[in-house]
Short mmCIF file of C-alpha atoms and ligand atoms in Angstrom, two decimals:
data_model
loop_
_atom_site.label_atom_id
_atom_site.label_comp_id
_atom_site.label_asym_id
_atom_site.label_seq_id
_atom_site.Cartn_x
_atom_site.Cartn_y
_atom_site.Cartn_z
CA MET F 1 0.00 0.00 0.00
CA ASP F 2 1.52 3.29 -0.97
CA PHE F 3 0.31 6.32 0.95
CA ARG F 4 -0.12 9.18 -1.52
CA PHE F 5 0.99 12.36 0.17
CA ASP F 6 0.82 14.09 -3.20
CA ILE F 7 -2.96 14.00 -3.33
CA ILE F 8 -3.13 15.42 0.22
CA ALA F 9 -0.83 18.18 -0.94
CA GLU F 10 -3.04 18.77 -3.94
CA TYR F 11 -6.09 19.06 -1.71
CA THR F 12 -4.40 21.19 0.96
CA PRO F 13 -5.85 24.52 -0.21
CA PHE F 14 -9.34 23.01 -0.17
CA LEU F 15 -8.78 21.40 3.21
CA VAL F 16 -7.61 24.75 4.58
CA LYS F 17 -10.77 26.40 3.29
CA GLY F 18 -12.79 23.48 4.65
CA THR F 19 -11.16 23.84 8.06
CA LEU F 20 -11.99 27.54 8.13
CA LEU F 21 -15.58 26.73 7.31
CA THR F 22 -15.70 24.05 10.00
CA ILE F 23 -14.38 26.56 12.51
CA GLY F 24 -16.86 29.13 11.24
CA LEU F 25 -19.81 26.73 11.48
CA SER F 26 -18.77 25.72 14.99
CA ILE F 27 -18.32 29.28 16.22
CA ALA F 28 -21.62 30.40 14.68
CA GLY F 29 -23.31 27.34 16.14
CA ILE F 30 -21.95 27.91 19.63
CA LEU F 31 -22.70 31.66 19.62
CA ILE F 32 -26.24 31.41 18.30
CA GLY F 33 -26.79 28.22 20.25
CA THR F 34 -25.66 29.88 23.48
CA VAL F 35 -27.98 32.87 23.09
CA LEU F 36 -30.92 30.66 22.14
CA GLY F 37 -30.00 28.12 24.78
CA LEU F 38 -29.95 30.76 27.52
CA LEU F 39 -33.41 31.95 26.54
CA ILE F 40 -34.78 28.43 26.28
CA GLY F 41 -33.12 27.42 29.53
CA LEU F 42 -34.65 30.41 31.32
CA GLY F 43 -37.98 29.63 29.68
CA LYS F 44 -37.86 26.14 31.04
CA LEU F 45 -37.17 27.48 34.53
CA VAL F 46 -40.39 29.51 34.77
CA ASN F 47 -42.67 28.14 37.42
CA ASN F 48 -45.71 27.99 35.17
CA LYS F 49 -45.90 24.51 33.63
CA LEU F 50 -47.93 25.70 30.67
CA ALA F 51 -45.47 28.48 29.86
CA ALA F 52 -42.55 26.08 30.19
CA PHE F 53 -44.17 23.53 27.89
CA PRO F 54 -42.95 24.85 24.51
CA PHE F 55 -39.43 25.05 25.84
CA ASN F 56 -39.60 21.49 27.09
CA LEU F 57 -40.97 20.39 23.76
CA TYR F 58 -38.13 22.10 21.94
CA ILE F 59 -35.50 20.47 24.12
CA THR F 60 -37.13 17.06 23.83
CA PHE F 61 -37.35 17.26 20.04
CA PHE F 62 -33.81 18.41 19.39
CA ARG F 63 -32.23 16.05 21.88
CA GLY F 64 -34.42 13.14 20.91
CA THR F 65 -33.87 13.16 17.16
CA PRO F 66 -30.61 12.68 15.22
CA LEU F 67 -28.75 15.79 14.14
CA PHE F 68 -28.49 14.13 10.74
CA VAL F 69 -32.26 14.21 10.38
CA GLN F 70 -32.41 17.78 11.67
CA ILE F 71 -29.85 18.94 9.11
CA LEU F 72 -31.82 17.36 6.26
CA LEU F 73 -35.07 18.85 7.55
CA VAL F 74 -33.59 22.32 7.78
CA HIS F 75 -31.76 22.08 4.46
CA PHE F 76 -34.53 20.65 2.34
CA GLY F 77 -37.53 21.86 4.32
CA VAL F 78 -37.13 24.89 6.54
CA VAL F 79 -34.65 27.01 4.58
CA PRO F 80 -36.43 26.69 1.18
CA LEU F 81 -39.67 27.51 2.96
CA PHE F 82 -38.34 30.87 4.14
CA MET F 83 -35.78 31.76 1.47
CA GLY F 84 -37.23 30.19 -1.67
CA GLU F 85 -34.10 28.20 -2.35
CA THR F 86 -31.80 26.41 0.00
CA ASN F 87 -28.26 27.26 1.00
CA ALA F 88 -26.03 24.60 2.52
CA ILE F 89 -23.98 26.87 4.77
CA ILE F 90 -26.99 28.71 6.16
CA ALA F 91 -28.83 25.44 6.64
CA ALA F 92 -25.83 23.94 8.45
CA ILE F 93 -25.54 26.95 10.77
CA ILE F 94 -29.24 26.91 11.55
CA ALA F 95 -29.36 23.17 12.22
CA LEU F 96 -26.22 23.18 14.35
CA SER F 97 -27.40 26.22 16.32
CA LEU F 98 -30.87 24.83 16.98
CA ASN F 99 -29.40 21.51 18.03
CA ALA F 100 -26.73 23.04 20.26
CA ALA F 101 -29.34 25.35 21.83
CA ALA F 102 -31.26 22.37 23.18
CA TYR F 103 -28.17 20.94 24.88
CA ILE F 104 -26.98 24.34 26.05
CA ALA F 105 -30.44 25.09 27.50
CA GLU F 106 -30.05 22.02 29.69
CA ILE F 107 -26.53 23.11 30.65
CA PHE F 108 -27.87 26.53 31.67
CA ARG F 109 -30.75 25.06 33.59
CA ALA F 110 -28.47 22.70 35.47
CA GLY F 111 -25.97 25.49 36.12
CA ILE F 112 -28.60 27.85 37.46
CA GLN F 113 -30.25 25.19 39.58
CA SER F 114 -26.90 24.17 41.03
CA ILE F 115 -26.61 27.56 42.73
CA ASP F 116 -27.75 27.41 46.34
CA ARG F 117 -31.27 28.75 46.95
CA GLY F 118 -29.86 30.96 49.69
CA GLN F 119 -28.08 33.07 47.07
CA MET F 120 -31.34 34.10 45.44
CA GLU F 121 -32.96 34.69 48.83
CA ALA F 122 -30.07 36.84 50.02
CA ALA F 123 -30.22 38.89 46.82
CA ARG F 124 -33.99 39.31 47.06
CA SER F 125 -33.82 40.19 50.74
CA LEU F 126 -31.44 43.02 49.81
CA GLY F 127 -34.16 44.44 47.57
CA MET F 128 -32.97 43.16 44.21
CA ASN F 129 -35.67 42.18 41.78
CA GLN F 130 -35.62 38.82 40.02
CA ARG F 131 -33.69 40.19 37.08
CA GLN F 132 -31.04 41.96 39.16
CA ALA F 133 -30.56 38.89 41.33
CA MET F 134 -30.12 36.74 38.22
CA ARG F 135 -27.75 39.15 36.59
CA TYR F 136 -25.48 40.07 39.48
CA VAL F 137 -25.66 37.04 41.74
CA ILE F 138 -26.91 33.84 40.11
CA LEU F 139 -25.67 33.95 36.52
CA PRO F 140 -22.05 34.93 37.24
CA GLN F 141 -21.76 31.93 39.55
CA ALA F 142 -23.68 29.64 37.23
CA PHE F 143 -21.57 30.63 34.20
CA LYS F 144 -18.44 29.50 35.96
CA ARG F 145 -19.95 26.09 36.52
CA MET F 146 -21.21 25.95 32.95
CA ILE F 147 -17.79 26.34 31.36
CA PRO F 148 -16.76 22.66 31.47
CA PRO F 149 -20.04 21.32 30.02
CA LEU F 150 -20.20 24.21 27.53
CA GLY F 151 -16.68 23.35 26.42
CA ASN F 152 -17.76 19.77 25.91
CA GLU F 153 -20.69 20.91 23.84
CA PHE F 154 -18.39 23.06 21.72
CA ILE F 155 -16.18 20.04 21.05
CA VAL F 156 -19.19 17.94 20.15
CA LEU F 157 -20.31 20.70 17.80
CA ILE F 158 -16.98 20.76 15.96
CA LYS F 159 -17.21 17.03 15.36
CA GLU F 160 -20.86 16.98 14.43
CA SER F 161 -20.46 19.84 11.98
CA SER F 162 -18.95 17.16 9.73
CA LEU F 163 -22.51 16.06 9.01
CA ALA F 164 -22.89 19.25 6.98
CA ALA F 165 -20.90 17.45 4.26
CA VAL F 166 -24.03 15.52 3.31
CA ILE F 167 -25.79 18.74 2.33
CA THR F 168 -22.65 19.83 0.45
CA ALA F 169 -21.49 22.57 2.78
CA PRO F 170 -17.80 22.66 1.79
CA GLU F 171 -16.27 21.97 5.21
CA ILE F 172 -13.52 19.46 6.05
CA MET F 173 -15.44 16.26 5.41
CA TYR F 174 -16.89 17.58 2.17
CA TRP F 175 -13.39 17.94 0.77
CA GLY F 176 -12.35 14.64 2.31
CA ARG F 177 -15.17 12.91 0.49
CA ALA F 178 -14.32 14.75 -2.70
CA MET F 179 -10.75 13.53 -2.47
CA ALA F 180 -11.89 9.99 -1.78
CA GLY F 181 -14.23 10.09 -4.77
CA GLN F 182 -11.67 11.49 -7.16
CA TYR F 183 -8.85 9.06 -6.37
CA TYR F 184 -10.72 6.05 -4.99
CA LYS F 185 -8.65 6.31 -1.85
CA VAL F 186 -9.74 5.78 1.72
CA TRP F 187 -6.85 6.31 4.13
CA GLU F 188 -5.45 9.54 2.75
CA PRO F 189 -8.64 11.66 2.87
CA TYR F 190 -10.20 10.27 6.00
CA LEU F 191 -7.04 10.09 8.11
CA THR F 192 -6.21 13.64 7.08
CA ALA F 193 -9.71 14.78 8.04
CA ALA F 194 -9.46 12.90 11.34
CA LEU F 195 -6.13 14.58 12.05
CA ILE F 196 -7.55 18.06 11.40
CA TYR F 197 -10.51 17.39 13.71
CA LEU F 198 -8.16 16.10 16.37
CA ILE F 199 -6.03 19.23 16.16
CA LEU F 200 -9.14 21.40 16.46
CA THR F 201 -10.63 19.55 19.42
CA ILE F 202 -7.35 19.15 21.30
CA SER F 203 -6.52 22.84 20.89
CA LEU F 204 -9.96 23.76 22.16
CA SER F 205 -9.65 21.46 25.19
CA PHE F 206 -6.33 23.05 25.95
CA LEU F 207 -7.77 26.57 25.79
CA LEU F 208 -10.74 25.58 27.91
CA ASN F 209 -8.52 24.04 30.56
CA ARG F 210 -6.52 27.21 30.78
CA LEU F 211 -9.65 29.32 31.02
CA GLU F 212 -10.99 27.10 33.76
CA ARG F 213 -7.80 27.31 35.75
CA ARG F 214 -7.69 31.07 35.34
CA LEU F 215 -11.27 31.40 36.63
CA ASN F 216 -10.62 29.09 39.55
CA THR F 217 -7.70 31.13 40.81
CA GLY F 218 -9.46 34.47 40.20
CA MET Y 1 -43.38 49.78 63.73
CA ILE Y 2 -44.46 46.41 62.41
CA LYS Y 3 -47.95 45.07 62.84
CA ILE Y 4 -48.83 41.52 61.95
CA HIS Y 5 -52.54 40.71 61.78
CA ASN Y 6 -54.02 37.24 61.53
CA LEU Y 7 -51.07 35.96 59.56
CA LYS Y 8 -51.54 32.48 58.17
CA LYS Y 9 -49.16 30.53 56.02
CA SER Y 10 -49.66 27.07 54.55
CA PHE Y 11 -47.40 24.91 52.45
CA GLY Y 12 -50.00 22.91 50.57
CA GLU Y 13 -52.12 21.20 53.20
CA ASN Y 14 -49.62 21.92 55.94
CA GLU Y 15 -50.60 25.05 57.87
CA VAL Y 16 -47.34 26.25 59.36
CA LEU Y 17 -48.42 29.62 60.76
CA LYS Y 18 -51.88 29.66 62.31
CA ASP Y 19 -53.12 33.12 63.06
CA ILE Y 20 -50.09 35.10 64.17
CA ASN Y 21 -50.73 38.51 65.73
CA LEU Y 22 -47.74 40.55 66.71
CA VAL Y 23 -46.68 44.16 67.10
CA ILE Y 24 -43.02 45.08 67.02
CA ASN Y 25 -42.30 48.55 68.29
CA PRO Y 26 -39.53 50.80 67.02
CA GLN Y 27 -36.16 50.04 68.60
CA GLU Y 28 -37.50 46.90 70.15
CA VAL Y 29 -35.53 43.66 70.19
CA VAL Y 30 -37.85 40.68 69.94
CA VAL Y 31 -36.39 37.24 70.45
CA VAL Y 32 -38.28 34.27 68.99
CA ILE Y 33 -37.77 30.84 70.51
CA GLY Y 34 -39.51 27.54 70.01
CA PRO Y 35 -38.99 23.94 68.98
CA SER Y 36 -37.87 22.88 65.53
CA GLY Y 37 -40.66 23.12 62.98
CA SER Y 38 -42.71 25.57 65.04
CA GLY Y 39 -42.64 28.14 62.23
CA LYS Y 40 -39.99 30.59 63.43
CA SER Y 41 -38.13 30.78 60.13
CA THR Y 42 -41.36 30.90 58.20
CA LEU Y 43 -42.51 33.89 60.25
CA LEU Y 44 -39.31 35.80 59.46
CA ARG Y 45 -39.50 34.81 55.82
CA CYS Y 46 -43.06 36.09 55.63
CA ILE Y 47 -42.03 39.44 57.12
CA ASN Y 48 -39.38 39.64 54.41
CA LEU Y 49 -41.80 38.41 51.73
CA LEU Y 50 -39.55 35.48 50.88
CA GLU Y 51 -42.75 33.48 51.29
CA THR Y 52 -46.10 34.58 49.96
CA ILE Y 53 -48.49 34.60 52.86
CA THR Y 54 -51.74 32.67 52.70
CA SER Y 55 -53.85 35.27 54.50
CA GLY Y 56 -53.56 38.17 56.89
CA HIS Y 57 -51.66 41.43 56.78
CA ILE Y 58 -48.19 42.68 57.60
CA LEU Y 59 -47.80 46.43 57.99
CA ILE Y 60 -44.43 48.12 58.12
CA GLU Y 61 -44.75 51.76 59.18
CA GLY Y 62 -48.36 51.70 58.14
CA LYS Y 63 -47.72 50.25 54.68
CA ASP Y 64 -49.25 46.88 53.98
CA ILE Y 65 -46.42 44.90 52.42
CA THR Y 66 -48.83 42.18 51.36
CA ASP Y 67 -50.76 44.66 49.24
CA LYS Y 68 -50.16 43.81 45.60
CA MET Y 69 -50.12 47.54 44.78
CA ASN Y 70 -46.93 48.07 46.76
CA ASP Y 71 -43.57 47.38 45.13
CA ILE Y 72 -42.40 44.18 46.75
CA ASN Y 73 -38.74 44.98 46.09
CA LYS Y 74 -38.96 48.39 47.76
CA MET Y 75 -40.65 46.77 50.73
CA ARG Y 76 -37.97 44.12 50.99
CA ALA Y 77 -35.17 46.65 50.88
CA GLU Y 78 -36.54 48.14 54.11
CA VAL Y 79 -36.12 44.83 55.89
CA GLY Y 80 -32.64 43.40 56.45
CA MET Y 81 -32.23 39.67 56.80
CA VAL Y 82 -29.36 37.65 58.21
CA PHE Y 83 -29.40 33.94 57.46
CA GLN Y 84 -28.06 30.97 59.36
CA GLN Y 85 -25.97 30.00 56.33
CA PHE Y 86 -24.65 33.58 55.77
CA ASN Y 87 -25.40 33.43 52.01
CA LEU Y 88 -22.56 35.75 51.09
CA PHE Y 89 -21.95 36.05 47.35
CA PRO Y 90 -18.83 33.90 46.84
CA HIS Y 91 -17.87 35.49 43.51
CA LYS Y 92 -17.59 38.94 45.05
CA THR Y 93 -15.16 40.39 47.56
CA VAL Y 94 -16.35 41.42 50.98
CA ILE Y 95 -16.67 45.08 50.04
CA GLU Y 96 -18.40 44.17 46.76
CA ASN Y 97 -20.88 42.03 48.69
CA ILE Y 98 -21.73 45.06 50.76
CA MET Y 99 -21.84 47.60 47.92
CA LEU Y 100 -23.81 45.55 45.43
CA ALA Y 101 -27.35 46.28 46.58
CA PRO Y 102 -26.83 49.95 47.51
CA VAL Y 103 -25.36 50.57 44.04
CA LYS Y 104 -27.73 48.44 41.97
CA VAL Y 105 -30.93 48.83 43.95
CA ARG Y 106 -30.63 52.25 45.57
CA GLY Y 107 -28.60 53.73 42.72
CA ILE Y 108 -25.90 55.13 45.00
CA ALA Y 109 -22.59 55.96 43.26
CA GLU Y 110 -19.67 53.56 43.71
CA GLU Y 111 -17.49 55.85 45.79
CA PRO Y 112 -19.95 56.85 48.49
CA ALA Y 113 -21.17 53.24 48.58
CA ARG Y 114 -17.61 52.03 49.12
CA ARG Y 115 -17.00 54.58 51.86
CA LYS Y 116 -20.21 53.55 53.58
CA GLY Y 117 -19.26 49.89 53.16
CA LEU Y 118 -15.85 50.40 54.75
CA GLU Y 119 -17.46 52.27 57.61
CA LEU Y 120 -19.80 49.34 58.20
CA LEU Y 121 -16.89 46.91 58.02
CA ARG Y 122 -15.09 48.95 60.64
CA LYS Y 123 -18.18 48.73 62.78
CA VAL Y 124 -18.19 44.91 62.62
CA GLY Y 125 -14.40 44.85 63.06
CA LEU Y 126 -13.47 43.59 59.60
CA GLU Y 127 -12.15 46.60 57.76
CA GLU Y 128 -8.94 44.78 56.84
CA LYS Y 129 -10.96 42.06 55.09
CA ALA Y 130 -12.56 44.41 52.56
CA LEU Y 131 -10.78 42.87 49.58
CA ALA Y 132 -10.93 39.27 50.73
CA TYR Y 133 -13.30 36.72 49.21
CA PRO Y 134 -15.88 35.13 51.52
CA ASP Y 135 -14.30 31.68 51.17
CA SER Y 136 -11.22 32.90 53.01
CA LEU Y 137 -13.20 34.04 56.07
CA SER Y 138 -14.15 32.14 59.20
CA GLY Y 139 -17.83 31.52 59.94
CA GLY Y 140 -17.95 34.32 62.48
CA GLN Y 141 -16.34 36.74 60.05
CA LYS Y 142 -18.76 35.70 57.30
CA GLN Y 143 -21.72 36.36 59.51
CA ARG Y 144 -20.40 39.77 60.52
CA VAL Y 145 -19.98 40.64 56.84
CA ALA Y 146 -23.53 39.45 56.21
CA ILE Y 147 -24.75 41.78 58.94
CA ALA Y 148 -22.80 44.67 57.43
CA ARG Y 149 -24.23 43.83 54.02
CA ALA Y 150 -27.78 43.96 55.32
CA LEU Y 151 -27.10 47.22 57.18
CA ALA Y 152 -25.79 48.85 54.02
CA MET Y 153 -29.37 49.10 52.76
CA GLU Y 154 -30.25 51.09 55.89
CA PRO Y 155 -33.16 48.84 56.77
CA LYS Y 156 -35.80 49.88 59.24
CA ILE Y 157 -35.76 46.47 60.82
CA MET Y 158 -33.31 43.58 60.94
CA LEU Y 159 -34.35 39.94 60.97
CA PHE Y 160 -31.92 37.29 62.21
CA ASP Y 161 -32.67 33.62 61.62
CA GLU Y 162 -30.46 31.60 63.95
CA PRO Y 163 -27.43 33.69 63.03
CA THR Y 164 -25.06 31.75 65.26
CA SER Y 165 -26.33 28.20 64.79
CA ALA Y 166 -23.88 27.33 62.04
CA LEU Y 167 -20.90 28.74 63.91
CA ASP Y 168 -18.16 27.12 65.92
CA PRO Y 169 -18.77 27.86 69.62
CA GLU Y 170 -15.67 30.00 69.95
CA VAL Y 171 -16.85 32.54 67.36
CA VAL Y 172 -20.49 32.81 68.47
CA GLY Y 173 -19.53 35.59 70.87
CA GLU Y 174 -18.12 37.93 68.24
CA VAL Y 175 -21.35 37.79 66.24
CA LEU Y 176 -23.56 38.26 69.29
CA GLU Y 177 -21.38 41.23 70.26
CA VAL Y 178 -22.11 42.93 66.94
CA MET Y 179 -25.82 42.25 67.40
CA LYS Y 180 -25.76 43.66 70.91
CA GLN Y 181 -24.12 46.81 69.64
CA LEU Y 182 -26.82 47.13 66.99
CA ALA Y 183 -29.48 46.76 69.65
CA ARG Y 184 -27.84 49.44 71.77
CA GLU Y 185 -27.87 51.78 68.79
CA GLY Y 186 -31.62 51.37 68.63
CA MET Y 187 -32.07 49.01 65.68
CA THR Y 188 -35.42 47.26 65.61
CA MET Y 189 -34.64 43.55 65.58
CA VAL Y 190 -36.38 40.20 65.43
CA VAL Y 191 -34.01 37.42 66.37
CA VAL Y 192 -34.66 33.70 66.16
CA THR Y 193 -32.05 32.09 68.35
CA HIS Y 194 -31.23 29.35 70.80
CA GLU Y 195 -28.87 31.69 72.65
CA MET Y 196 -30.87 32.18 75.83
CA GLY Y 197 -28.14 34.33 77.35
CA PHE Y 198 -28.50 36.76 74.47
CA ALA Y 199 -32.29 36.71 74.79
CA ARG Y 200 -32.05 37.56 78.48
CA GLU Y 201 -29.47 40.27 78.08
CA VAL Y 202 -30.60 42.03 74.93
CA GLY Y 203 -34.21 41.03 74.35
CA ASP Y 204 -36.98 43.41 75.25
CA ARG Y 205 -39.48 40.67 74.72
CA VAL Y 206 -39.33 36.93 74.13
CA ILE Y 207 -41.88 35.11 72.03
CA PHE Y 208 -42.37 31.40 72.40
CA MET Y 209 -43.76 29.71 69.30
CA ASP Y 210 -45.07 26.19 69.03
CA GLY Y 211 -47.12 24.47 66.34
CA GLY Y 212 -47.60 27.64 64.32
CA TYR Y 213 -48.95 29.73 67.22
CA ILE Y 214 -47.42 32.31 69.48
CA VAL Y 215 -48.00 30.42 72.69
CA GLU Y 216 -46.61 32.97 75.10
CA GLU Y 217 -44.78 36.27 75.10
CA ASN Y 218 -43.25 38.25 77.88
CA GLU Y 219 -40.19 40.09 79.07
CA PRO Y 220 -37.23 37.70 79.07
CA LYS Y 221 -36.91 37.52 82.81
CA GLN Y 222 -40.62 36.85 83.26
CA LEU Y 223 -40.83 34.29 80.50
CA PHE Y 224 -37.75 32.36 81.51
CA GLU Y 225 -38.38 32.36 85.24
CA ASN Y 226 -42.12 32.26 85.37
CA PRO Y 227 -43.60 30.75 82.21
CA HIS Y 228 -47.38 30.46 82.32
CA GLN Y 229 -48.05 27.92 79.64
CA GLU Y 230 -47.29 24.25 80.05
CA ARG Y 231 -45.74 24.02 76.59
CA THR Y 232 -43.40 26.90 77.40
CA GLN Y 233 -42.38 25.23 80.61
CA ALA Y 234 -41.73 21.94 78.84
CA PHE Y 235 -39.63 23.65 76.16
CA LEU Y 236 -37.63 25.73 78.60
CA SER Y 237 -36.90 22.78 80.84
CA LYS Y 238 -35.24 21.17 77.85
CA VAL Y 239 -33.13 24.10 76.65
CA LEU Y 240 -32.20 26.02 79.83
N1 ATP K 1 -40.68 25.67 51.56
C1 ATP K 1 -41.38 24.80 52.32
N2 ATP K 1 -42.19 23.90 51.76
C2 ATP K 1 -42.90 23.04 52.53
N3 ATP K 1 -42.87 23.02 53.86
C3 ATP K 1 -42.08 23.89 54.49
C4 ATP K 1 -41.30 24.84 53.75
N4 ATP K 1 -40.60 25.59 54.62
C5 ATP K 1 -40.94 25.14 55.85
N5 ATP K 1 -41.83 24.14 55.77
C6 ATP K 1 -42.43 23.43 56.91
O1 ATP K 1 -42.93 24.38 57.79
C7 ATP K 1 -42.73 23.99 59.14
C8 ATP K 1 -42.08 25.10 59.90
O2 ATP K 1 -40.79 25.31 59.37
P1 ATP K 1 -39.84 26.45 59.90
O3 ATP K 1 -38.59 26.35 59.11
O4 ATP K 1 -40.53 27.74 59.90
O5 ATP K 1 -39.58 25.99 61.39
P2 ATP K 1 -38.54 26.56 62.42
O6 ATP K 1 -39.32 26.91 63.64
O7 ATP K 1 -37.72 27.62 61.82
O8 ATP K 1 -37.66 25.28 62.75
P3 ATP K 1 -36.08 25.16 63.01
O9 ATP K 1 -35.86 25.47 64.46
O10 ATP K 1 -35.79 23.73 62.72
O11 ATP K 1 -35.38 26.09 62.09
C9 ATP K 1 -41.95 22.71 59.08
O12 ATP K 1 -42.85 21.65 59.31
C10 ATP K 1 -41.40 22.65 57.70
O13 ATP K 1 -41.34 21.32 57.26
MG1 MG K 2 -35.69 27.78 61.27
#
């Protein structure tokens, strides 16, 4: 078996572009997913069962169905419905964000509920309203606890963004598959793709660990 | 002045406060004693609106705090509360703990709030801990910071729910000392405590609660030495 570095070299510019898109998809997914997830997580925390119902439904749907299915639904169903025609990158961002939001909502809920009840009571007894108590007392503490699970979710998102290849968003796996198709090779494209994903996820873990340590000493 | 009329509080089927009537006069120190589960904490939490009351009225300086028309947050800011578990904000320094509410709720500028905070810390003997985080303090120090934090809102009344119960015996005294000083300065206080020495020395009136009722109330000396009710006698014989 001869390992053809030359075809990897040939595909390097595409793989670089693909990596940038993977990073872009992941960052967009985590940013939008975090904002949405915070809102959904807060929605789920309201005491009124009826008001919390849609948020529960959302979380149940997106956690209970495969991301693969969600990407196809968004790409071939939701995006054409709103934009007339579909767009792979937009569809990938939407699907990844909606999916991440469901997981992040649960992370937020768990983070907020992990803060001792006494903190809210102390804040309220000092005259803060619900929003002030959340903003100045509960959320800053909860965010700190959310960093490890949020980091995990970010890593999951980077890996799962590879599913966008099936709707032809030109990220890492898209180019990997293109390479495999052109040369009828297996090891070169997929090992290269695996290596890039590894570099991305390991670098992110490293950054997250440092952030965590910094916050713990501060 | 605080007036409590026909206060009732239930958790589901469980009626925890059954018709509480109580008047707390300005500058008065009222000590609440009673067995576990008698409703002492619930009474304090109702006065501070941490629990929604089932029926009855609580008036602070003539304003009915249970009236939906009144701003619940404004009402709460008038009442300081000190908890058994301190409940300091662990992500903020001591001085930030104290300044937070005055700045965010009262809208006081940072500098005057800091000056006031340091003054309060001096009063509780912890000025040098201003920049420390709560985790680095002893229990007694935490509780003194919590008292300073509540005072920073300039409350009309201070509620203490077993402020020394979570403390090591050797630091109980330093917290009681701060509370005594507050009482001497004329702060209106309601104190739930098992510290009978404190009740005797500082209390103007002791209230004995049992089963959701105020069973008996009197001056400390009278209540401790000459309790009228059987239940009071039984309780006191266990704790004195
Ligand atoms: N949030 C709640 N939900 C349901 N029941 C409650 C709640 N808070 C208190 N109770 C019940 O109310 C009763 C009185 O509780 P409370 O905490 O007021 O008693 P306490 O006199 O402060 O007792 P302790 O000396 O143990 O602190 C108890 O039976 C308790 O189980
Ligand atoms: Mg209690």
